[in-house]
Short mmCIF file of C-alpha atoms and ligand atoms in Angstrom, two decimals:
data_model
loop_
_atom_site.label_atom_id
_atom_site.label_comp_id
_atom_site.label_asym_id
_atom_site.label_seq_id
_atom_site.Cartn_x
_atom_site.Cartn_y
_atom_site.Cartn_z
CA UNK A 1 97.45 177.96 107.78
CA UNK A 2 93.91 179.24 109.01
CA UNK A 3 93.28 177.51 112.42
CA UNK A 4 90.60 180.20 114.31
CA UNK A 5 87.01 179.81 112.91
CA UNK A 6 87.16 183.87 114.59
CA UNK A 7 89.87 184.61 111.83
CA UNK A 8 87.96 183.80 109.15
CA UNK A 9 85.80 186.90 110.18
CA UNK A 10 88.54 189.34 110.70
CA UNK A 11 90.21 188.38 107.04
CA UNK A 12 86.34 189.21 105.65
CA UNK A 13 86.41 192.76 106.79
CA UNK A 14 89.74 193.42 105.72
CA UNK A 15 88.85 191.74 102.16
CA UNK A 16 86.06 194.32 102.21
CA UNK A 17 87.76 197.47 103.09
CA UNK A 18 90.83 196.50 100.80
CA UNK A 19 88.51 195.66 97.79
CA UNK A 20 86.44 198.85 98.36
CA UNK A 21 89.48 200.46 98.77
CA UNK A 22 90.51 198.95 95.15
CA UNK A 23 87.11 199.70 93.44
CA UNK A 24 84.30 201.67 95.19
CA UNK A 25 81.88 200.29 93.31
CA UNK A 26 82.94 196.62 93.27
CA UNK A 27 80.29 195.58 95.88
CA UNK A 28 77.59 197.68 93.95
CA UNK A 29 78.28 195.51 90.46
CA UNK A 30 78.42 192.41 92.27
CA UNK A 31 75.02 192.62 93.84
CA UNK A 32 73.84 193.13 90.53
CA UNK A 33 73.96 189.87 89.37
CA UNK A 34 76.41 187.54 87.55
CA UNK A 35 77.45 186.39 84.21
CA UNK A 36 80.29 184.69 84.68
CA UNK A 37 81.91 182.69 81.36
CA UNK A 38 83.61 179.79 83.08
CA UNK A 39 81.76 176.44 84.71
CA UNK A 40 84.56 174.89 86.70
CA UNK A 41 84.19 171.47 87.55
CA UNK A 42 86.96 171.02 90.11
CA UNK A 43 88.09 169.29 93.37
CA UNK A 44 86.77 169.63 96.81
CA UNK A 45 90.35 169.52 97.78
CA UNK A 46 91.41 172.72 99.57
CA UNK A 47 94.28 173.23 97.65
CA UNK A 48 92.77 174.29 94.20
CA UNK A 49 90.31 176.93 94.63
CA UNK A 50 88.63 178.25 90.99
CA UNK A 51 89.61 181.85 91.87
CA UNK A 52 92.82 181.88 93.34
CA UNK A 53 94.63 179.96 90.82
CA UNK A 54 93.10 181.70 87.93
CA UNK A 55 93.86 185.18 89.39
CA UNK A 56 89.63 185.92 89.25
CA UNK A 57 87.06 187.60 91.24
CA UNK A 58 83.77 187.27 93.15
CA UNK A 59 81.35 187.14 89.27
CA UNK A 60 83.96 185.26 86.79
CA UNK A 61 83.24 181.70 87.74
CA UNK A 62 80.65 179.04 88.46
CA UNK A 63 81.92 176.90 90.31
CA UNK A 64 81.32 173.22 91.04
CA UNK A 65 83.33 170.96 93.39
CA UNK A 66 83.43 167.44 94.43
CA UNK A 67 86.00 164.50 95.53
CA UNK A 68 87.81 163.91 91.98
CA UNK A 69 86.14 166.45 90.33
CA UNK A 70 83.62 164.19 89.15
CA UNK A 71 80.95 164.05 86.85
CA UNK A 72 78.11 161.44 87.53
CA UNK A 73 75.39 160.88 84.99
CA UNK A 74 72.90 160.73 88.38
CA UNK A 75 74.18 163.44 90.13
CA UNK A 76 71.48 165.77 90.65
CA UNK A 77 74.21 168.35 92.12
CA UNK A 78 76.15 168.02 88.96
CA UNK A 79 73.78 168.12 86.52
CA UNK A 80 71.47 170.79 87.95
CA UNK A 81 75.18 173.20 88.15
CA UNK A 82 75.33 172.28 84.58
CA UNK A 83 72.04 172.94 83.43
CA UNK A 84 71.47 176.31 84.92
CA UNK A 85 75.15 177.75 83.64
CA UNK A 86 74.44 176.44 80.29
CA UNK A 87 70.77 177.54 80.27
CA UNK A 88 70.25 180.14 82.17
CA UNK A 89 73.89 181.90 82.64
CA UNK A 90 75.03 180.91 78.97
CA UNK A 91 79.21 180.31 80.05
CA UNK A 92 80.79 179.68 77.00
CA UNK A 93 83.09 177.46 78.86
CA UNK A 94 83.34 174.81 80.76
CA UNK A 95 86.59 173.01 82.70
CA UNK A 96 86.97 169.98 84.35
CA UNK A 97 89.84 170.67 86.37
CA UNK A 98 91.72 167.40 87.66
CA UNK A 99 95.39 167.62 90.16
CA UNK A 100 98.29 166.04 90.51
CA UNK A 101 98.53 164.31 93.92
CA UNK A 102 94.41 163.40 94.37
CA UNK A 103 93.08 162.37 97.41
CA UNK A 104 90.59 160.68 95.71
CA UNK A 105 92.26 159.43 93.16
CA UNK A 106 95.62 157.59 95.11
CA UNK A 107 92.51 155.86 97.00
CA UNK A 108 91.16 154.58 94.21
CA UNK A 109 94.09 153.21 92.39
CA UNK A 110 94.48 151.18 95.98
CA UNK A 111 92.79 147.86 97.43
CA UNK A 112 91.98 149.09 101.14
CA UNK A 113 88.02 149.76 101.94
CA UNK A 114 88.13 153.53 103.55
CA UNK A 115 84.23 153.52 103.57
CA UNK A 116 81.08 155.20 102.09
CA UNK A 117 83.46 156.79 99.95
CA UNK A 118 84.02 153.44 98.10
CA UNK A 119 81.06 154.25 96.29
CA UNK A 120 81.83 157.60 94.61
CA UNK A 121 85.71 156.52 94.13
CA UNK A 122 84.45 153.47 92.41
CA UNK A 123 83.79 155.55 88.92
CA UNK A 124 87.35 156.39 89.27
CA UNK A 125 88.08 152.54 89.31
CA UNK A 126 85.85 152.45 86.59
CA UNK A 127 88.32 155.05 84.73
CA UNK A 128 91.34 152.84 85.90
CA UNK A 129 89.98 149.41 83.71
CA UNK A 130 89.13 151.60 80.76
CA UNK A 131 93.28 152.52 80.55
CA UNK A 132 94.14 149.67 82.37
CA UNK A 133 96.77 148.72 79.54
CA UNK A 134 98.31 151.95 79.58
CA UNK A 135 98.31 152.76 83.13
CA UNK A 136 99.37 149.09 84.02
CA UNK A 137 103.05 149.62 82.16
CA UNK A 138 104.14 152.84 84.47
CA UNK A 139 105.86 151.43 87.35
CA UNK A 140 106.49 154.26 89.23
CA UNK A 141 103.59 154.98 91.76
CA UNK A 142 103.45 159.14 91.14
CA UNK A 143 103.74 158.87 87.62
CA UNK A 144 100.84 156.18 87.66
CA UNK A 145 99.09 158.10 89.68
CA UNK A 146 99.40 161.33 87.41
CA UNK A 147 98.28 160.28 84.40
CA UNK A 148 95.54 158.63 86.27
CA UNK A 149 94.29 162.25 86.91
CA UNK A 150 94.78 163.12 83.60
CA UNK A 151 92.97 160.20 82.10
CA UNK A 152 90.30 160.59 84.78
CA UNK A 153 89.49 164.35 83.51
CA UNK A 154 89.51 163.35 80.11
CA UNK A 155 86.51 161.09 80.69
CA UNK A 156 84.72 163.63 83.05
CA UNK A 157 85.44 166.00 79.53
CA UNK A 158 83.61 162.63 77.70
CA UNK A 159 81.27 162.46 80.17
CA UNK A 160 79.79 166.32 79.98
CA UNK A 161 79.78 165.90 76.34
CA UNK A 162 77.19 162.63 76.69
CA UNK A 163 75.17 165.07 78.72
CA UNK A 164 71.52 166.06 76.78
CA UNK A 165 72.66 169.68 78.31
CA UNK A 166 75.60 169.96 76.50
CA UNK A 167 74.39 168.41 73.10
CA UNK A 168 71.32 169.99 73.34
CA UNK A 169 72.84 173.60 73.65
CA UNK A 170 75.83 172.29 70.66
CA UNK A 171 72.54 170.90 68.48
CA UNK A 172 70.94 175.14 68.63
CA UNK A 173 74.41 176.54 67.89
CA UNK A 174 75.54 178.00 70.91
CA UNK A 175 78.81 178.57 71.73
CA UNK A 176 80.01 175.88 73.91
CA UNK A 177 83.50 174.48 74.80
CA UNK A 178 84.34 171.73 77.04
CA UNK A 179 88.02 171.84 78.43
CA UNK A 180 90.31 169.34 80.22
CA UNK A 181 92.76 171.28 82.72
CA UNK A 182 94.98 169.88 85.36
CA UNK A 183 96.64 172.19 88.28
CA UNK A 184 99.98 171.31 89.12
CA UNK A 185 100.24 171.44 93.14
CA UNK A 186 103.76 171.55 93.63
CA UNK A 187 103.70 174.53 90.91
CA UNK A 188 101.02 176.42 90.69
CA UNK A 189 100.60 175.61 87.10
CA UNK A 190 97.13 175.34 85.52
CA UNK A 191 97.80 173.34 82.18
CA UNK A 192 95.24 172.84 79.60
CA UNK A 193 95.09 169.36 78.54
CA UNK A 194 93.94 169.84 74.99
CA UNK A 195 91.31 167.57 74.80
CA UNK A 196 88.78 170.69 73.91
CA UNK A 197 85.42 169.59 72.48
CA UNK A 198 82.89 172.00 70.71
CA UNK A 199 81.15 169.43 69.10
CA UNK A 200 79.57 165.91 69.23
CA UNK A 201 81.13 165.28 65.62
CA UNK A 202 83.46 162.56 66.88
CA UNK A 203 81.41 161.02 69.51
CA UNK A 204 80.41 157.22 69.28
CA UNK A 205 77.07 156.67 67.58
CA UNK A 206 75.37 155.73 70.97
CA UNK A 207 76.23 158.38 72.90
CA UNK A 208 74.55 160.87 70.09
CA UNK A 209 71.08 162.57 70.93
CA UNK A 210 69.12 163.41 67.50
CA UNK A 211 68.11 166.55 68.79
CA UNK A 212 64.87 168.27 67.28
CA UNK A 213 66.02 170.99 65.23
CA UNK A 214 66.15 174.98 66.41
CA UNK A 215 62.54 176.96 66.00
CA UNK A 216 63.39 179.74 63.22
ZN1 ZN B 1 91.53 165.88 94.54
#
């Protein structure tokens, strides 16, 4: 592990010279701009990083990361990440991407007061009573925990698809898929949940936006 703030410095130029060394022109096409496919909705926690994990580069994804990977109907963060990779970038995908031993998560499922915090970990109690049935017959603290993260990115999934964004770009046809993924820490995996949504087909009346119709 990284300790010297200096370090961080002396990796950079070696990442440089080894990625020029690599491709020439790789600095040239990424000053260029970007049009990456992927939104990633993901943890702040160090561990899961968009790029590593997914063996990517600098270009292939937006990224977007908070405690619990998150997504808050007044989040200005959130929702402006959304909006312009929809909008303006046009990624085809987005993932909420949830782990397996959450930070966030463990301190939600507890009782004890850790601070401002409370207030953003609080959705994820909110998660908790919606499965409270299910998640209140699994005895075993890791395995509650677990499918705690699970169930918490399927309703982050639910929650992007309540979005106008997202039903406003599935109501003119584009191409737009919603994704539930959870990384495995202890493994490396990345598995894909599949809870996929393309459409607001199955979505409960209230949540639906009659969206004006596409100009021809
Ligand atoms: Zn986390």
């Amino acid at each position: 592990m990284i300790r010297s703030y200096k370090k961080l410095f002396e990796n950079n130029k070696k990442w440089i010279t080894d990625t020029t060394s690599r491709d020439p022109k790789f600095f040239d096409v990424l000053g260029s701009g970007q049009s990456p496919q992927f939104l990633w909705i993901g943890c702040s926690d160090s561990r899961v990083p968009a790029n590593e994990v997914t063996g990517t580069l600098p270009g292939d994804i937006f990224v977007h990361r908070n405690i619990a990977n998150m997504v808050i109907h007044t989040d200005m963060s959130m929702l402006s990440v959304l909006d312009y990779s929809v909008n303006v970038l046009g990624v085809k995908h987005v993932m909420v991407v949830g782990h397996y031993g959450c930070g966030g998560v463990n301190a939600a499922m507890g009782n004890k007061p850790v601070g401002l915090i409370d207030n953003w970990l609080r959705h994820i109690k909110d998660v908790y009573r919606l499965h409270e049935q299910e998640l209140d017959l699994i005895d075993d603290p890791k395995a509650k925990s677990d499918r705690l993260v699970e169930l918490n990115v399927a309703e982050q999934v639910f929650n992007l698809t309540k979005t106008s964004i997202v039903q406003n770009a599935w109501s003119t046809g584009q191409e737009l898929l919603i994704h539930g993924v959870v990384f495995d820490i202890h493994t490396g995996e990345l598995n894909d949940l599949g809870i996929s949504v393309g459409d607001n087909s199955k979505m409960d009346y209230v949540y639906k936006f009659d969206m004006a119709p596409a100009l021809t």
